Short mmCIF file of C-alpha atoms in Angstrom, two decimals:
data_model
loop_
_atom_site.label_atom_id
_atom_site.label_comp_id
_atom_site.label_asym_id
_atom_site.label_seq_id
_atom_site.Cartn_x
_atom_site.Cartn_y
_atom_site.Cartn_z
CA UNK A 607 -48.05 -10.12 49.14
CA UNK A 608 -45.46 -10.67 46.70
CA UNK A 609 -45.16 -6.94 45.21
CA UNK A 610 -44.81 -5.86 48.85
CA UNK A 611 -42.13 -8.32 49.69
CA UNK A 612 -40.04 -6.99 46.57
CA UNK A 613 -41.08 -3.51 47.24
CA UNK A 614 -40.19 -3.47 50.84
CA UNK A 615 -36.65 -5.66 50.31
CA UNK A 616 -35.72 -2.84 47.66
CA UNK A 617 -36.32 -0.22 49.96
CA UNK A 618 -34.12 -1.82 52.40
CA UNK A 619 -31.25 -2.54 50.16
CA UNK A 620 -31.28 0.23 47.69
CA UNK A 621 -27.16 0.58 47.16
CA UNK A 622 -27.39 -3.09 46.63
CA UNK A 623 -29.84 -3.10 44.16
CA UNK A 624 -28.26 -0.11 42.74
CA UNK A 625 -25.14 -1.77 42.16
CA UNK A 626 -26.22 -4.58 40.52
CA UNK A 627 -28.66 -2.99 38.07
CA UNK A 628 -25.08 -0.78 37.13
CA UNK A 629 -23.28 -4.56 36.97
CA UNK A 630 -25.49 -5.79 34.52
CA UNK A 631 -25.77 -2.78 32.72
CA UNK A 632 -22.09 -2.80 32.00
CA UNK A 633 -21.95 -6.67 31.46
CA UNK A 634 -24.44 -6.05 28.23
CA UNK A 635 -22.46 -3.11 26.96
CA UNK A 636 -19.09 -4.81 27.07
CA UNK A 637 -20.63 -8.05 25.54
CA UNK A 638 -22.19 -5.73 23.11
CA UNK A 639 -18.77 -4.07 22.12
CA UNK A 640 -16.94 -6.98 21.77
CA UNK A 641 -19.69 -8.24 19.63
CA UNK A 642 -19.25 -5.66 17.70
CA UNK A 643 -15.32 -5.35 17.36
CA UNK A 644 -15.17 -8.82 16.54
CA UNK A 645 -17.25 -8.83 13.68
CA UNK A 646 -15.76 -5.97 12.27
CA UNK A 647 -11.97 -6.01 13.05
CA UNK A 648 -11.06 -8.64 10.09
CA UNK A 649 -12.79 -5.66 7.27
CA UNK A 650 -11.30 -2.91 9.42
CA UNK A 651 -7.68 -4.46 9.38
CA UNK A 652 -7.77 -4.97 5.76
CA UNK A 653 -8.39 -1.65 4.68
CA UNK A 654 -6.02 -0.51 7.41
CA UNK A 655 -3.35 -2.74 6.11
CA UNK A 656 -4.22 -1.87 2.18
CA UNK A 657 -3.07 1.82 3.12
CA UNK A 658 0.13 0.62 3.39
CA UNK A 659 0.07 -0.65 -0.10
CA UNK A 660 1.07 -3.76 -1.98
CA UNK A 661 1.54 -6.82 0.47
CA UNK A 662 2.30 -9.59 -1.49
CA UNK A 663 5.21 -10.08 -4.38
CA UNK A 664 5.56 -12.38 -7.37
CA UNK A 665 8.91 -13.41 -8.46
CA UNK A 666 10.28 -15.31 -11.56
CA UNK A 667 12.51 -17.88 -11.30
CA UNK A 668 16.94 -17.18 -11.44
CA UNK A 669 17.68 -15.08 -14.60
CA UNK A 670 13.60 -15.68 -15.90
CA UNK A 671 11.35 -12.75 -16.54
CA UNK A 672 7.54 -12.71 -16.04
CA UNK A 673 5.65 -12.71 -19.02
CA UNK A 674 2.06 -13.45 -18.27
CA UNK A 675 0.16 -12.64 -14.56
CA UNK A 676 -3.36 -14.18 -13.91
CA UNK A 677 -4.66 -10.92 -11.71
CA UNK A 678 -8.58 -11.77 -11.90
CA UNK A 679 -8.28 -13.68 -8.39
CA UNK A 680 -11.22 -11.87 -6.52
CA UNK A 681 -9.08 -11.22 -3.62
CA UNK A 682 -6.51 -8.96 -5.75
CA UNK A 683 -7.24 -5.17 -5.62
CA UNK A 684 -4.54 -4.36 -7.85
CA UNK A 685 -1.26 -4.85 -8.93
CA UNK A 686 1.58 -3.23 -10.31
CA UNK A 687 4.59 -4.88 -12.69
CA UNK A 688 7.70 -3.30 -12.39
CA UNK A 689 11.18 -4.32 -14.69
CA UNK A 690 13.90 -3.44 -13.03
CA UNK A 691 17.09 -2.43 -14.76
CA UNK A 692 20.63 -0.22 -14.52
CA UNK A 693 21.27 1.74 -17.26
CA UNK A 694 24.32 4.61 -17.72
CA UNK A 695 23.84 8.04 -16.99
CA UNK A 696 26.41 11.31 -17.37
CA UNK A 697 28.97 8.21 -16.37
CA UNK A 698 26.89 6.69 -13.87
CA UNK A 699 25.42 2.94 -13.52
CA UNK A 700 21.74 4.07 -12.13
CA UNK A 701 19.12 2.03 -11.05
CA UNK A 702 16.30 2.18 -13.63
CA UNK A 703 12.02 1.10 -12.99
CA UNK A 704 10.08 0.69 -16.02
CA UNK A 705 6.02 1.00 -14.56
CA UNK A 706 2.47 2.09 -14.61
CA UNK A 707 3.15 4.61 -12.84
CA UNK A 708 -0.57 6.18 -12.16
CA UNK A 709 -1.08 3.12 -11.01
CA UNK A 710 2.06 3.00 -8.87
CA UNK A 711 1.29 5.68 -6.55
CA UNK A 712 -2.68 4.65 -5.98
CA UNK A 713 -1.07 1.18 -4.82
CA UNK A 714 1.68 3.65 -2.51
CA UNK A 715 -0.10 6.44 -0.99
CA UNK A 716 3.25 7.28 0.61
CA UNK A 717 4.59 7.99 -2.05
CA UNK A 718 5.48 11.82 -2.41
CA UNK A 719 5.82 13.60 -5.64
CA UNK A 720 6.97 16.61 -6.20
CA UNK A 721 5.63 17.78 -9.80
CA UNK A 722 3.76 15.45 -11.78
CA UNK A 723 3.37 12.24 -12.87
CA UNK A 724 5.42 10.75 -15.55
CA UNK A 725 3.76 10.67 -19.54
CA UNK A 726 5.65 9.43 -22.56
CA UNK A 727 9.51 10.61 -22.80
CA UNK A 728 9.24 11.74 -19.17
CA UNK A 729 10.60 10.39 -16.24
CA UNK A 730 10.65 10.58 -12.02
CA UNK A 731 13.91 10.32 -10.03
CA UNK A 732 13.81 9.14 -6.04
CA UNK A 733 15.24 12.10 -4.34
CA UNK A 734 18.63 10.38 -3.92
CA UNK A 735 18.93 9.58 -7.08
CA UNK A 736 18.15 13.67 -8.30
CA UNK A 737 20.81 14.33 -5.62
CA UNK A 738 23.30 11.85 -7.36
CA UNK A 739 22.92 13.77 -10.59
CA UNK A 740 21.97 17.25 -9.80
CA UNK A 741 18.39 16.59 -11.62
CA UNK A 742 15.50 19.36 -10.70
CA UNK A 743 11.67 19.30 -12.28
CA UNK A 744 11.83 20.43 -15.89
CA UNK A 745 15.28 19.40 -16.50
CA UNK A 746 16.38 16.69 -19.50
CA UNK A 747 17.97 13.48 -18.79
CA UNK A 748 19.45 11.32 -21.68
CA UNK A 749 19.29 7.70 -21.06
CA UNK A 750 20.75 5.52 -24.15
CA UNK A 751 19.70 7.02 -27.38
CA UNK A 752 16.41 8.74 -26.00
CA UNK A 753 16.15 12.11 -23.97
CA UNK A 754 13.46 12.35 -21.18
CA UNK A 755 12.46 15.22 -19.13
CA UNK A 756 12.11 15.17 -15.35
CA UNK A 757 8.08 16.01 -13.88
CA UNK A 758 8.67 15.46 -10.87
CA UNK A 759 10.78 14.59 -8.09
CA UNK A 760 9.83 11.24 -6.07
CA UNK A 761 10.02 10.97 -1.94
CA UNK A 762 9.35 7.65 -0.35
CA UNK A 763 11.97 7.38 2.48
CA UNK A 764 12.82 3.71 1.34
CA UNK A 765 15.15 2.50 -0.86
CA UNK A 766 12.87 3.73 -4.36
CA UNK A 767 14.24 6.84 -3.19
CA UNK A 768 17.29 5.50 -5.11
CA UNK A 769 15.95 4.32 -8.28
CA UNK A 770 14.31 6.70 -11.72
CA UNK A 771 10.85 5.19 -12.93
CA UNK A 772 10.15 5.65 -16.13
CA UNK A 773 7.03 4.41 -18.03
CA UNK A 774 7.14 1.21 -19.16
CA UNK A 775 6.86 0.70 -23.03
CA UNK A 776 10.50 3.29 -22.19
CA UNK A 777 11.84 0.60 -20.13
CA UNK A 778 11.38 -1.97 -22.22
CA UNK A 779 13.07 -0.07 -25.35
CA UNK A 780 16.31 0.90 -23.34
CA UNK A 781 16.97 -2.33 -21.68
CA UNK A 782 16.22 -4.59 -24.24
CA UNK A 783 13.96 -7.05 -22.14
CA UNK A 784 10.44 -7.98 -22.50
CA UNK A 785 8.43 -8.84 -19.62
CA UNK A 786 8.84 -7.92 -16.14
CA UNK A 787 11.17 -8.48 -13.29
CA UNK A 788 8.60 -8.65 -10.27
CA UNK A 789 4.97 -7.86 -9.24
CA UNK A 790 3.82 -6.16 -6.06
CA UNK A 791 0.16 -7.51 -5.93
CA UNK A 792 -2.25 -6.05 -2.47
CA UNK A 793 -4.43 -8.40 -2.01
CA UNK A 794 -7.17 -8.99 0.36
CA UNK A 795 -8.21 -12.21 2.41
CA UNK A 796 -6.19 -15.44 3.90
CA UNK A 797 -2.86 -16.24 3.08
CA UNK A 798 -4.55 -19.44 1.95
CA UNK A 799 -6.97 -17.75 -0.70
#
């Protein structure tokens, strides 16, 4: 008696029934999506916002250097020390980057570089800065008492676009300083962590 009760009622209402078979049908896929974007849109937006490179910087204090960094914090994917300096070139106060610069541009994959990376006695000009002296790839700079030759020519469209990097056991030799002058650190997880 039942089964023919349900049988004939559904034969008599099919668009109804219809419909709401398609309602829940689309009530359990959107609950089902949104399951799913929430659990993975914390993961997602950290490697989203790692392609943008470092997000975090460490500082010394007025006029200080930094001389030791503690970078075994789970949470840190990498870092990269930078001293900054200005140093006098064909009669011209430059701004000057002693790095690791491999590591450098795998922390900035915007970073565009025309040539090569940087080895010993080799350095990389931002674009503005080869404008500001006329430098092309292959050519020798003299910086204090050491000559370098350009490998490439670095494109970032910010302001290290004005600055030369040069490795840093160089950096350290022409300004005179030890230590460095700021970390960029990307990190992942809370700003809490």
């Amino acid at each position: 008696l039942f089964t023919r009760l349900v049988t004939k009622s559904l034969g008599v209402r099919k668009e109804r029934f219809l419909i709401s078979v398609i309602a829940v049908m689309l009530g359990a896929a959107m609950v089902s999506s949104l399951l799913t974007v929430s659990l993975d849109i914390r993961e997602r937006m950290g490697k989203e916002l790692r392609s943008y490179g470092a997000n975090m910087v460490v500082l010394p204090g007025e006029g200080e250097y930094i001389n030791q960094f503690n970078a075994t914090h789970d949470s840190i994917i990498g870092y990269i020390p930078f001293l900054d300096f200005k140093a006098e070139v064909n009669a011209k106060k430059m701004d000057f980057a002693g790095t690791d610069l491999e590591a450098a541009s795998k922390l900035n994959p915007w970073w565009h570089i025309d040539g090569t990376l940087p080895k010993q006695q080799e350095l990389l000009p931002g674009i503005n800065a080869a404008k500001k002296l006329g430098l092309k790839i292959g050519d020798t700079l003299r910086v204090g008492e050491k000559s370098f030759k350009v490998s490439g020519i670095l494109d970032t469209g910010a302001s290290d676009d004005n600055r030369i990097f040069i490795p840093m056991g160089a950096a350290e030799q022409i300004s005179g300083k030890s230590g460095v002058s700021l970390i960029q650190v990307s990190v992942i997880g809370d700003i809490d962590e």
